[in-house]
Coordinates of C-alpha atoms in Angstrom, one line a residue:
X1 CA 139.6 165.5 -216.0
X2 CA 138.5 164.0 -213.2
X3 CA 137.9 166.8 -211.4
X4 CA 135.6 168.1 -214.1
X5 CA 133.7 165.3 -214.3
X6 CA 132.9 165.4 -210.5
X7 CA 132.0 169.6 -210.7
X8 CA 129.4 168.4 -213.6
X9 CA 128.2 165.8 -211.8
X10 CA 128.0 167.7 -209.0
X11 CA 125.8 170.4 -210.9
X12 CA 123.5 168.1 -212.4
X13 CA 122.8 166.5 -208.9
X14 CA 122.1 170.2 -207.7
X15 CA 119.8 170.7 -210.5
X16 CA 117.9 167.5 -209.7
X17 CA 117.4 168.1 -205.8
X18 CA 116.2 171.7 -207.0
X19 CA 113.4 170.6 -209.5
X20 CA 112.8 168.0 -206.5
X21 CA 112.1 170.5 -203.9
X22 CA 110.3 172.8 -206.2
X23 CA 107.8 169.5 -207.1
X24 CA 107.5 169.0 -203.4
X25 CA 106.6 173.1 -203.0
X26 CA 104.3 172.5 -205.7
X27 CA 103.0 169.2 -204.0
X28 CA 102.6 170.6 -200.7
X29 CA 100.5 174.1 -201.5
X30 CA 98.2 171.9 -203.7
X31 CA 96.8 169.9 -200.6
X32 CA 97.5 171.3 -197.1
X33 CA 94.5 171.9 -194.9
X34 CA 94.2 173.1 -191.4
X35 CA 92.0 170.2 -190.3
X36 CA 92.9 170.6 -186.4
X37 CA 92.0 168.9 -182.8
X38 CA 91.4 171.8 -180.1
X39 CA 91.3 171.6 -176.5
X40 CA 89.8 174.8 -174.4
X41 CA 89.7 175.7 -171.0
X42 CA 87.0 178.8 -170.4
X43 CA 85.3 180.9 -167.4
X44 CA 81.8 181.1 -167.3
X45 CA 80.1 184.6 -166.7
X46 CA 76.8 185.1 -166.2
X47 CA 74.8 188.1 -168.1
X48 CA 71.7 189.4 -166.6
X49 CA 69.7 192.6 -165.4
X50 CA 69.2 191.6 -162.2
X51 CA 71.9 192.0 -159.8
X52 CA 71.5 189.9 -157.0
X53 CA 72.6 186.9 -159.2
X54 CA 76.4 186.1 -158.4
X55 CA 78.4 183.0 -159.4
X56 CA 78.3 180.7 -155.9
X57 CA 82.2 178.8 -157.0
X58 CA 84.3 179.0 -159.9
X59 CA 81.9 178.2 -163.1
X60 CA 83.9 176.7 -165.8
X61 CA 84.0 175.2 -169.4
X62 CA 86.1 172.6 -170.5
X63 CA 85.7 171.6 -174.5
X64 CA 87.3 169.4 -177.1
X65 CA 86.6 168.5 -180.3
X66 CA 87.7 168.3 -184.2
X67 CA 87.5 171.0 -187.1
X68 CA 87.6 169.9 -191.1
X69 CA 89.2 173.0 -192.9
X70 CA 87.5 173.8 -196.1
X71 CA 89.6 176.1 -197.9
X72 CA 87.7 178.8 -200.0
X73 CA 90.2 180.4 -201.7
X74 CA 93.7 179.1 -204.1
X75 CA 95.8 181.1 -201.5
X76 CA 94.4 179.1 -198.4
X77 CA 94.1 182.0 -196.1
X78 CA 90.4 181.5 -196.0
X79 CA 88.4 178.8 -195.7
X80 CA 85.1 177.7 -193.5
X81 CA 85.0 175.2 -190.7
X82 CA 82.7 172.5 -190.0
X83 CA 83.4 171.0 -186.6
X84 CA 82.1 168.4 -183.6
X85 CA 82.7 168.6 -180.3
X86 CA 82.3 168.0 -176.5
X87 CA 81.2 170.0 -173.5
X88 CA 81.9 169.7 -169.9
X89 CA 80.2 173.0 -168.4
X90 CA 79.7 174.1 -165.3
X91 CA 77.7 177.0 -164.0
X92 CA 77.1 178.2 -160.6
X93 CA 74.4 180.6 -160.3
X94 CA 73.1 181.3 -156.9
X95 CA 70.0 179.9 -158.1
X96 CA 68.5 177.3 -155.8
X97 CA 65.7 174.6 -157.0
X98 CA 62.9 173.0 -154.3
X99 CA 60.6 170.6 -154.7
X100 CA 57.5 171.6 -154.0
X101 CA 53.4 170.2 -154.7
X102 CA 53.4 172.2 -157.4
X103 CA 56.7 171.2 -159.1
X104 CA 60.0 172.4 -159.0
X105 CA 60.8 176.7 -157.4
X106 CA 63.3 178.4 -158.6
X107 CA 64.5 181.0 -156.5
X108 CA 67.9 183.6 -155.7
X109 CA 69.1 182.3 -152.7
X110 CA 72.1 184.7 -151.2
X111 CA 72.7 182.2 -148.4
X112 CA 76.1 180.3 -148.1
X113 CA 74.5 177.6 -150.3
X114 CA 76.7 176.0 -152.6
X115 CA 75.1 175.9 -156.3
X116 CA 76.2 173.4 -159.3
X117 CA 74.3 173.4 -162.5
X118 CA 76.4 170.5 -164.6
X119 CA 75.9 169.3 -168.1
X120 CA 77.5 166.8 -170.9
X121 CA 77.2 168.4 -174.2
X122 CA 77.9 167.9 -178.0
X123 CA 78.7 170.9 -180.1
X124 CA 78.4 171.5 -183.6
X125 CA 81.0 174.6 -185.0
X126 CA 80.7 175.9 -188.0
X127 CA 83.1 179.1 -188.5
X128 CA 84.7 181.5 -191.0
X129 CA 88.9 181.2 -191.1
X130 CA 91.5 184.0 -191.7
X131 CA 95.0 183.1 -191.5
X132 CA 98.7 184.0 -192.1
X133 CA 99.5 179.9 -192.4
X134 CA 101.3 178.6 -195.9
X135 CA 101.8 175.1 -196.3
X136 CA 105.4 174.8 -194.2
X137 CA 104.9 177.5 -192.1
X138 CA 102.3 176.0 -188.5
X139 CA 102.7 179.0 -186.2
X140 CA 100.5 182.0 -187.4
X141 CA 98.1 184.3 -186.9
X142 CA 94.4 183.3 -187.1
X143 CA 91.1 184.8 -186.6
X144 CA 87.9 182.5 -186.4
X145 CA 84.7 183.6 -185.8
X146 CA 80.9 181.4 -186.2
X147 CA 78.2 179.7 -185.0
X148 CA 77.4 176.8 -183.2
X149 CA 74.8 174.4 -182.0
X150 CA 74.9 172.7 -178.8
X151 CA 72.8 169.9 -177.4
X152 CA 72.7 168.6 -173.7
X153 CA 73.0 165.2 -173.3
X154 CA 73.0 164.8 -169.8
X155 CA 72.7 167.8 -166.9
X156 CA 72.7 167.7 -162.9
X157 CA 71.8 170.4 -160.6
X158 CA 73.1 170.0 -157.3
X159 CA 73.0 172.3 -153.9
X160 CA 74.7 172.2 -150.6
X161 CA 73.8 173.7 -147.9
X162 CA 75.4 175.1 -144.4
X163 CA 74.9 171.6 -143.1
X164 CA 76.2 169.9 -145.9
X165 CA 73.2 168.7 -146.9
X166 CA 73.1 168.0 -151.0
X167 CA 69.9 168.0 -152.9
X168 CA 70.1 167.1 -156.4
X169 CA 67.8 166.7 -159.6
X170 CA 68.5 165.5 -162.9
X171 CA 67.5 166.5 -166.6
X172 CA 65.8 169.3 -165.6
X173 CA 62.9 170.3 -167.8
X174 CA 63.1 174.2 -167.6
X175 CA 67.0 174.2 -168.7
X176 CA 67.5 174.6 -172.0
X177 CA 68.7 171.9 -173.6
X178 CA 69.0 173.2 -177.1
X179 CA 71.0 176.0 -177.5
X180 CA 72.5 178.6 -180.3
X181 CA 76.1 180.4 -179.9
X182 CA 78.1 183.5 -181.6
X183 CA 82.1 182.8 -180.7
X184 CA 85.9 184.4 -182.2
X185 CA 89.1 182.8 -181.8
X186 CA 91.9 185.0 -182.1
X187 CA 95.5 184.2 -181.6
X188 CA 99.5 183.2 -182.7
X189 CA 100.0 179.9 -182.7
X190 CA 99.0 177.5 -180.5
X191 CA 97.1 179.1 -177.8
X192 CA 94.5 181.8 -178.4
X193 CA 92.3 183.9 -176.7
X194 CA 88.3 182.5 -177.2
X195 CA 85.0 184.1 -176.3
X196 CA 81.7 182.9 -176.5
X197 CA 78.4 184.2 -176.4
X198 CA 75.0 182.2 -176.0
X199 CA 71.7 183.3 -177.4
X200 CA 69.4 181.4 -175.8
X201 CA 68.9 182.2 -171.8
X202 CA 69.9 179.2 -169.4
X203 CA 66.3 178.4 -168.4
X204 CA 63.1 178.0 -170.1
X205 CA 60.9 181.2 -169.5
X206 CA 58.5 179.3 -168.4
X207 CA 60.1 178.6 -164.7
X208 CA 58.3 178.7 -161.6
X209 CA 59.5 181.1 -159.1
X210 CA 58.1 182.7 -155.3
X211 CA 59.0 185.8 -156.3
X212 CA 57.7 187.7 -159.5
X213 CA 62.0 188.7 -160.4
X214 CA 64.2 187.8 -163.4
X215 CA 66.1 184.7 -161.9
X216 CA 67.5 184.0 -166.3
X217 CA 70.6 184.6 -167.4
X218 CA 72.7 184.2 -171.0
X219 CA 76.2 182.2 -170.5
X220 CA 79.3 184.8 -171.6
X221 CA 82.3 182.2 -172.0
X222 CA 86.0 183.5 -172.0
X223 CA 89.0 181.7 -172.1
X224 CA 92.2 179.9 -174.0
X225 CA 91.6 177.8 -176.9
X226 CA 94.8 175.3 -178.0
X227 CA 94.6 173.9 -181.5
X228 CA 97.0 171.2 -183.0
X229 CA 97.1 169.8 -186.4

């Protein structure tokens, strides 16, 4: 008797902890997002026609910065993005600056000079999101891919020479400080490959320059992007 008194309470309390779980299943796929912190570390390349314009160090990009998830569909495998962010970029054109009467000249300078073009920026993502993610499931496939709008706050140009000599100029007029971006984000899991392409050029086209050359250039970012929820 006893022993059939413990099976059936035994079955009930399996019944229970199903419907439980179930509830929680239910629970879970009815409010999961993929809001998410990310941190990136990225190279800077820079895309022009003319040829004599090398990188001077090791130009880099370091971001951070917070994504809302807005899902778009009952399945939750696609949604938009609407992000903010920070920049710490650094670009290292062999482009020097000199202060002249006139203003500032802008000019390719293939010497040993050492170039730093250095700016604090805020960033404002707003992306398409495919994914493989369920609600109990954090390590999956993703492809983002969208737009952004990035503001200097704060920039610094700086340039040493063979006699370690450093010039430098602040908030320069002719950089762009308003600027438009196409990126992607694909990946498994944590880490994921990132690229980045800016639309505008890195200087105003208005620059003053000695010789009549193309001294612009557009900003190619690649790179690892790390997300965590």
């Amino acid at each position: 008797m006893q022993l059939k008194i413990f099976l059936v309470g035994l079955l009930i309390s399996c019944t229970l902890m199903a419907q439980q779980e179930q509830e929680i299943e239910k629970y879970i796929d009815s409010i999961y997002l993929e809001d998410q912190f990310y941190f990136g570390l990225l190279y800077n390349f820079n895309i022009t026609n003319n040829n004599n314009i090398e990188s001077s160090g090791v130009p880099f990009c370091v971001k951070t910065g917070f994504i809302k998830d807005i899902p778009l569909n009952k399945k939750r495998n696609k949604a938009l993005g609407l992000g903010v962010g920070y920049n710490f970029d650094v670009v290292r054109p062999n482009i020097v600056i000199q202060n002249q009467n006139q203003g500032l000249i802008f000019n390719v300078d293939n010497s040993d000079q050492s170039t730093n073009y250095a700016s604090h920026e805020i960033e404002f993502p707003l992306e398409f999101r495919w994914r493989t993610s369920t609600a109990t499931n954090d390590s999956f496939w993703r492809i983002y891919t969208g737009v952004s709008f990035v503001k200097i706050l704060k920039s610094t140009a700086s340039f040493k020479n063979s006699a370690v000599n450093t010039t430098t100029f602040k908030d320069i007029p002719a950089i762009n400080r308003n600027k438009y971006t196409l990126y992607t984000s694909v990946g498994f899991g944590t880490w994921n490959l990132y690229v980045k392409y800016y639309l505008n050029r890195f200087f105003d086209n208005n620059i003053d320059r000695e010789k009549e050359e193309n001294i612009n250039f557009n900003q190619l970012k690649v790179g690892v992007m790390m997300y965590l929820l």
